[in-house]
Amino acid sequence: MTTTAKFSGNIRVAFVQATWHADIVNQARDGFLAEMTRQGVARESISVIELPGAFEIPLHAKKLAQSGKFDAIVAAGLVVDGGIYRHDFVATAVIQGLMSVQLETGVPVFSAVLTPHHFHAGAEHQQFFSDHFVHKGAEAAQACLRTVTSLRQLNALTQ
């Protein structure tokens, strides 16, 4: 997905990220911030919030959306096999939570929360997912800007 023109207008975005596997998840943040800058969005317009894990993201996204201070919320995390909870349970809970937030508040929420099967800490997986998260962060920025623009147009039509 590629946008053809730079974003025009003001925007406030919250980028909420899990710090579990921060070395990889930070790549999504960096890709997101780089694309937002490339699209003409000032860095000061983006608040970055770090959380322990992905499971905590929906509650924070809801509080941020309810504040009325943000045009969009972007979530990033890496949910892998192992730990106390099965990764598919956590991933489903996070995605359902994020969808509920946007439907309840009217603030769009974007997910760069990925759930690879059979992830391992080997160099090959680390490099693949680091690169992949940069791309997913940029895609989230593009989707964010296009959706905020679309919602503003829709609001103008329905007011």
PDB file of C-alpha atoms in Angstrom:
ATOM      1  CA  MET A   1       0.000   0.000   0.000  1.00  0.00           C
ATOM      2  CA  THR A   2       1.495   3.332  -1.030  1.00  0.00           C
ATOM      3  CA  THR A   3       0.127   6.804  -0.505  1.00  0.00           C
ATOM      4  CA  THR A   4       0.669   9.233  -3.343  1.00  0.00           C
ATOM      5  CA  ALA A   5       0.508  12.566  -1.517  1.00  0.00           C
ATOM      6  CA  LYS A   6       1.823  13.727   1.804  1.00  0.00           C
ATOM      7  CA  PHE A   7      -0.653  13.977   4.645  1.00  0.00           C
ATOM      8  CA  SER A   8      -2.110  17.423   5.075  1.00  0.00           C
ATOM      9  CA  GLY A   9      -3.611  18.559   8.322  1.00  0.00           C
ATOM     10  CA  ASN A  10      -3.053  17.974  11.993  1.00  0.00           C
ATOM     11  CA  ILE A  11      -3.069  14.553  13.548  1.00  0.00           C
ATOM     12  CA  ARG A  12      -2.421  13.113  16.995  1.00  0.00           C
ATOM     13  CA  VAL A  13      -1.511   9.432  17.184  1.00  0.00           C
ATOM     14  CA  ALA A  14      -0.683   7.149  20.098  1.00  0.00           C
ATOM     15  CA  PHE A  15       1.703   4.286  19.326  1.00  0.00           C
ATOM     16  CA  VAL A  16       1.296   1.635  22.034  1.00  0.00           C
ATOM     17  CA  GLN A  17       3.893  -1.121  22.062  1.00  0.00           C
ATOM     18  CA  ALA A  18       4.753  -4.178  24.080  1.00  0.00           C
ATOM     19  CA  THR A  19       8.325  -4.348  25.347  1.00  0.00           C
ATOM     20  CA  TRP A  20       8.411  -8.138  25.326  1.00  0.00           C
ATOM     21  CA  HIS A  21      10.828  -8.868  22.456  1.00  0.00           C
ATOM     22  CA  ALA A  22      11.579  -5.137  22.331  1.00  0.00           C
ATOM     23  CA  ASP A  23      14.519  -5.649  19.979  1.00  0.00           C
ATOM     24  CA  ILE A  24      12.021  -6.773  17.329  1.00  0.00           C
ATOM     25  CA  VAL A  25       8.940  -4.720  18.285  1.00  0.00           C
ATOM     26  CA  ASN A  26      11.006  -1.515  18.302  1.00  0.00           C
ATOM     27  CA  GLN A  27      11.479  -2.067  14.583  1.00  0.00           C
ATOM     28  CA  ALA A  28       7.732  -1.597  14.031  1.00  0.00           C
ATOM     29  CA  ARG A  29       7.875   1.642  15.997  1.00  0.00           C
ATOM     30  CA  ASP A  30      10.875   2.842  14.005  1.00  0.00           C
ATOM     31  CA  GLY A  31       9.238   1.904  10.689  1.00  0.00           C
ATOM     32  CA  PHE A  32       6.036   3.659  11.772  1.00  0.00           C
ATOM     33  CA  LEU A  33       7.813   6.836  12.849  1.00  0.00           C
ATOM     34  CA  ALA A  34       9.942   6.942   9.695  1.00  0.00           C
ATOM     35  CA  GLU A  35       6.900   6.589   7.434  1.00  0.00           C
ATOM     36  CA  MET A  36       4.911   9.182   9.377  1.00  0.00           C
ATOM     37  CA  THR A  37       7.824  11.611   9.016  1.00  0.00           C
ATOM     38  CA  ARG A  38       8.108  10.792   5.319  1.00  0.00           C
ATOM     39  CA  GLN A  39       4.398  11.586   4.995  1.00  0.00           C
ATOM     40  CA  GLY A  40       4.872  14.993   6.644  1.00  0.00           C
ATOM     41  CA  VAL A  41       3.648  14.241  10.171  1.00  0.00           C
ATOM     42  CA  ALA A  42       5.643  15.948  12.925  1.00  0.00           C
ATOM     43  CA  ARG A  43       7.264  13.610  15.470  1.00  0.00           C
ATOM     44  CA  GLU A  44       5.713  15.702  18.256  1.00  0.00           C
ATOM     45  CA  SER A  45       2.278  14.585  17.029  1.00  0.00           C
ATOM     46  CA  ILE A  46       3.005  10.980  18.016  1.00  0.00           C
ATOM     47  CA  SER A  47       3.018   9.705  21.601  1.00  0.00           C
ATOM     48  CA  VAL A  48       4.837   6.417  22.196  1.00  0.00           C
ATOM     49  CA  ILE A  49       3.659   4.334  25.147  1.00  0.00           C
ATOM     50  CA  GLU A  50       5.556   1.213  26.205  1.00  0.00           C
ATOM     51  CA  LEU A  51       3.888  -1.649  28.055  1.00  0.00           C
ATOM     52  CA  PRO A  52       5.184  -4.944  29.438  1.00  0.00           C
ATOM     53  CA  GLY A  53       3.335  -7.150  26.956  1.00  0.00           C
ATOM     54  CA  ALA A  54       0.662  -7.301  24.288  1.00  0.00           C
ATOM     55  CA  PHE A  55      -2.058  -8.359  26.728  1.00  0.00           C
ATOM     56  CA  GLU A  56      -1.981  -4.874  28.293  1.00  0.00           C
ATOM     57  CA  ILE A  57      -2.435  -3.013  25.001  1.00  0.00           C
ATOM     58  CA  PRO A  58      -6.268  -2.993  24.641  1.00  0.00           C
ATOM     59  CA  LEU A  59      -6.918  -1.324  28.014  1.00  0.00           C
ATOM     60  CA  HIS A  60      -4.346   1.376  27.308  1.00  0.00           C
ATOM     61  CA  ALA A  61      -5.718   1.834  23.787  1.00  0.00           C
ATOM     62  CA  LYS A  62      -9.201   2.303  25.241  1.00  0.00           C
ATOM     63  CA  LYS A  63      -8.067   4.902  27.788  1.00  0.00           C
ATOM     64  CA  LEU A  64      -6.160   6.778  25.083  1.00  0.00           C
ATOM     65  CA  ALA A  65      -9.120   6.686  22.691  1.00  0.00           C
ATOM     66  CA  GLN A  66     -11.538   7.831  25.392  1.00  0.00           C
ATOM     67  CA  SER A  67      -9.309  10.801  26.221  1.00  0.00           C
ATOM     68  CA  GLY A  68     -10.384  12.540  23.022  1.00  0.00           C
ATOM     69  CA  LYS A  69      -6.791  13.608  22.416  1.00  0.00           C
ATOM     70  CA  PHE A  70      -5.935  11.128  19.656  1.00  0.00           C
ATOM     71  CA  ASP A  71      -7.123  10.686  16.084  1.00  0.00           C
ATOM     72  CA  ALA A  72      -5.792   7.122  15.967  1.00  0.00           C
ATOM     73  CA  ILE A  73      -4.141   4.442  18.074  1.00  0.00           C
ATOM     74  CA  VAL A  74      -1.524   2.029  16.714  1.00  0.00           C
ATOM     75  CA  ALA A  75      -0.590  -1.137  18.602  1.00  0.00           C
ATOM     76  CA  ALA A  76       2.581  -3.202  18.148  1.00  0.00           C
ATOM     77  CA  GLY A  77       3.698  -6.412  19.772  1.00  0.00           C
ATOM     78  CA  LEU A  78       5.075  -9.886  19.207  1.00  0.00           C
ATOM     79  CA  VAL A  79       3.099 -12.755  20.729  1.00  0.00           C
ATOM     80  CA  VAL A  80       5.020 -16.028  20.598  1.00  0.00           C
ATOM     81  CA  ASP A  81       4.618 -19.639  21.698  1.00  0.00           C
ATOM     82  CA  GLY A  82       5.287 -20.408  25.326  1.00  0.00           C
ATOM     83  CA  GLY A  83       4.830 -18.616  28.600  1.00  0.00           C
ATOM     84  CA  ILE A  84       1.865 -18.833  30.928  1.00  0.00           C
ATOM     85  CA  TYR A  85      -0.758 -18.359  28.206  1.00  0.00           C
ATOM     86  CA  ARG A  86      -1.034 -19.983  24.825  1.00  0.00           C
ATOM     87  CA  HIS A  87      -0.042 -17.446  22.185  1.00  0.00           C
ATOM     88  CA  ASP A  88      -3.276 -17.937  20.206  1.00  0.00           C
ATOM     89  CA  PHE A  89      -5.328 -17.037  23.294  1.00  0.00           C
ATOM     90  CA  VAL A  90      -3.337 -13.868  23.887  1.00  0.00           C
ATOM     91  CA  ALA A  91      -3.352 -12.866  20.221  1.00  0.00           C
ATOM     92  CA  THR A  92      -7.120 -13.373  19.944  1.00  0.00           C
ATOM     93  CA  ALA A  93      -7.773 -11.431  23.147  1.00  0.00           C
ATOM     94  CA  VAL A  94      -5.601  -8.539  21.973  1.00  0.00           C
ATOM     95  CA  ILE A  95      -7.122  -8.306  18.493  1.00  0.00           C
ATOM     96  CA  GLN A  96     -10.693  -8.612  19.795  1.00  0.00           C
ATOM     97  CA  GLY A  97      -9.919  -5.992  22.424  1.00  0.00           C
ATOM     98  CA  LEU A  98      -8.530  -3.595  19.835  1.00  0.00           C
ATOM     99  CA  MET A  99     -11.544  -4.059  17.575  1.00  0.00           C
ATOM    100  CA  SER A 100     -13.865  -3.392  20.518  1.00  0.00           C
ATOM    101  CA  VAL A 101     -11.995  -0.195  21.346  1.00  0.00           C
ATOM    102  CA  GLN A 102     -12.408   1.280  17.899  1.00  0.00           C
ATOM    103  CA  LEU A 103     -16.063   0.280  17.612  1.00  0.00           C
ATOM    104  CA  GLU A 104     -16.906   1.624  21.085  1.00  0.00           C
ATOM    105  CA  THR A 105     -14.999   4.900  20.799  1.00  0.00           C
ATOM    106  CA  GLY A 106     -15.031   5.740  17.101  1.00  0.00           C
ATOM    107  CA  VAL A 107     -11.245   6.165  17.183  1.00  0.00           C
ATOM    108  CA  PRO A 108      -9.499   3.917  14.650  1.00  0.00           C
ATOM    109  CA  VAL A 109      -7.109   1.363  16.109  1.00  0.00           C
ATOM    110  CA  PHE A 110      -4.448  -0.360  14.007  1.00  0.00           C
ATOM    111  CA  SER A 111      -2.622  -3.551  14.830  1.00  0.00           C
ATOM    112  CA  ALA A 112       0.970  -4.461  14.183  1.00  0.00           C
ATOM    113  CA  VAL A 113       0.650  -7.220  16.794  1.00  0.00           C
ATOM    114  CA  LEU A 114       2.056 -10.294  15.086  1.00  0.00           C
ATOM    115  CA  THR A 115       1.805 -13.916  16.171  1.00  0.00           C
ATOM    116  CA  PRO A 116       4.295 -16.140  14.364  1.00  0.00           C
ATOM    117  CA  HIS A 117       3.924 -19.851  14.885  1.00  0.00           C
ATOM    118  CA  HIS A 118       6.979 -21.697  16.154  1.00  0.00           C
ATOM    119  CA  PHE A 119       9.058 -18.571  16.698  1.00  0.00           C
ATOM    120  CA  HIS A 120      12.559 -19.194  18.013  1.00  0.00           C
ATOM    121  CA  ALA A 121      15.342 -16.879  19.076  1.00  0.00           C
ATOM    122  CA  GLY A 122      17.761 -18.003  16.360  1.00  0.00           C
ATOM    123  CA  ALA A 123      19.521 -15.404  14.229  1.00  0.00           C
ATOM    124  CA  GLU A 124      17.475 -16.237  11.129  1.00  0.00           C
ATOM    125  CA  HIS A 125      14.118 -15.662  12.866  1.00  0.00           C
ATOM    126  CA  GLN A 126      15.400 -12.585  14.664  1.00  0.00           C
ATOM    127  CA  GLN A 127      16.523 -11.000  11.388  1.00  0.00           C
ATOM    128  CA  PHE A 128      13.394 -11.985   9.469  1.00  0.00           C
ATOM    129  CA  PHE A 129      11.021 -10.568  12.077  1.00  0.00           C
ATOM    130  CA  SER A 130      13.111  -7.439  12.632  1.00  0.00           C
ATOM    131  CA  ASP A 131      12.887  -6.674   8.909  1.00  0.00           C
ATOM    132  CA  HIS A 132       9.216  -7.675   8.777  1.00  0.00           C
ATOM    133  CA  PHE A 133       8.309  -5.384  11.682  1.00  0.00           C
ATOM    134  CA  VAL A 134       9.881  -2.369   9.940  1.00  0.00           C
ATOM    135  CA  HIS A 135       7.627  -3.065   6.969  1.00  0.00           C
ATOM    136  CA  LYS A 136       4.561  -3.610   9.181  1.00  0.00           C
ATOM    137  CA  GLY A 137       5.236  -0.342  11.013  1.00  0.00           C
ATOM    138  CA  ALA A 138       5.344   1.550   7.700  1.00  0.00           C
ATOM    139  CA  GLU A 139       2.139  -0.171   6.557  1.00  0.00           C
ATOM    140  CA  ALA A 140       0.440   0.789   9.833  1.00  0.00           C
ATOM    141  CA  ALA A 141       1.442   4.436   9.278  1.00  0.00           C
ATOM    142  CA  GLN A 142       0.021   4.416   5.762  1.00  0.00           C
ATOM    143  CA  ALA A 143      -3.219   2.777   6.909  1.00  0.00           C
ATOM    144  CA  CYS A 144      -3.481   5.218   9.796  1.00  0.00           C
ATOM    145  CA  LEU A 145      -3.176   8.285   7.584  1.00  0.00           C
ATOM    146  CA  ARG A 146      -5.541   6.967   4.927  1.00  0.00           C
ATOM    147  CA  THR A 147      -8.155   5.992   7.507  1.00  0.00           C
ATOM    148  CA  VAL A 148      -7.983   9.286   9.423  1.00  0.00           C
ATOM    149  CA  THR A 149      -8.369  11.144   6.119  1.00  0.00           C
ATOM    150  CA  SER A 150     -11.296   8.933   5.127  1.00  0.00           C
ATOM    151  CA  LEU A 151     -13.036   9.359   8.477  1.00  0.00           C
ATOM    152  CA  ARG A 152     -12.630  13.131   8.292  1.00  0.00           C
ATOM    153  CA  GLN A 153     -14.211  13.109   4.840  1.00  0.00           C
ATOM    154  CA  LEU A 154     -17.010  10.859   6.069  1.00  0.00           C
ATOM    155  CA  ASN A 155     -17.630  13.112   9.071  1.00  0.00           C
ATOM    156  CA  ALA A 156     -17.836  16.153   6.783  1.00  0.00           C
ATOM    157  CA  LEU A 157     -20.440  14.362   4.649  1.00  0.00           C
ATOM    158  CA  THR A 158     -22.556  13.290   7.604  1.00  0.00           C
ATOM    159  CA  GLN A 159     -22.487  16.535   9.614  1.00  0.00           C
TER     160      GLN A 159
END
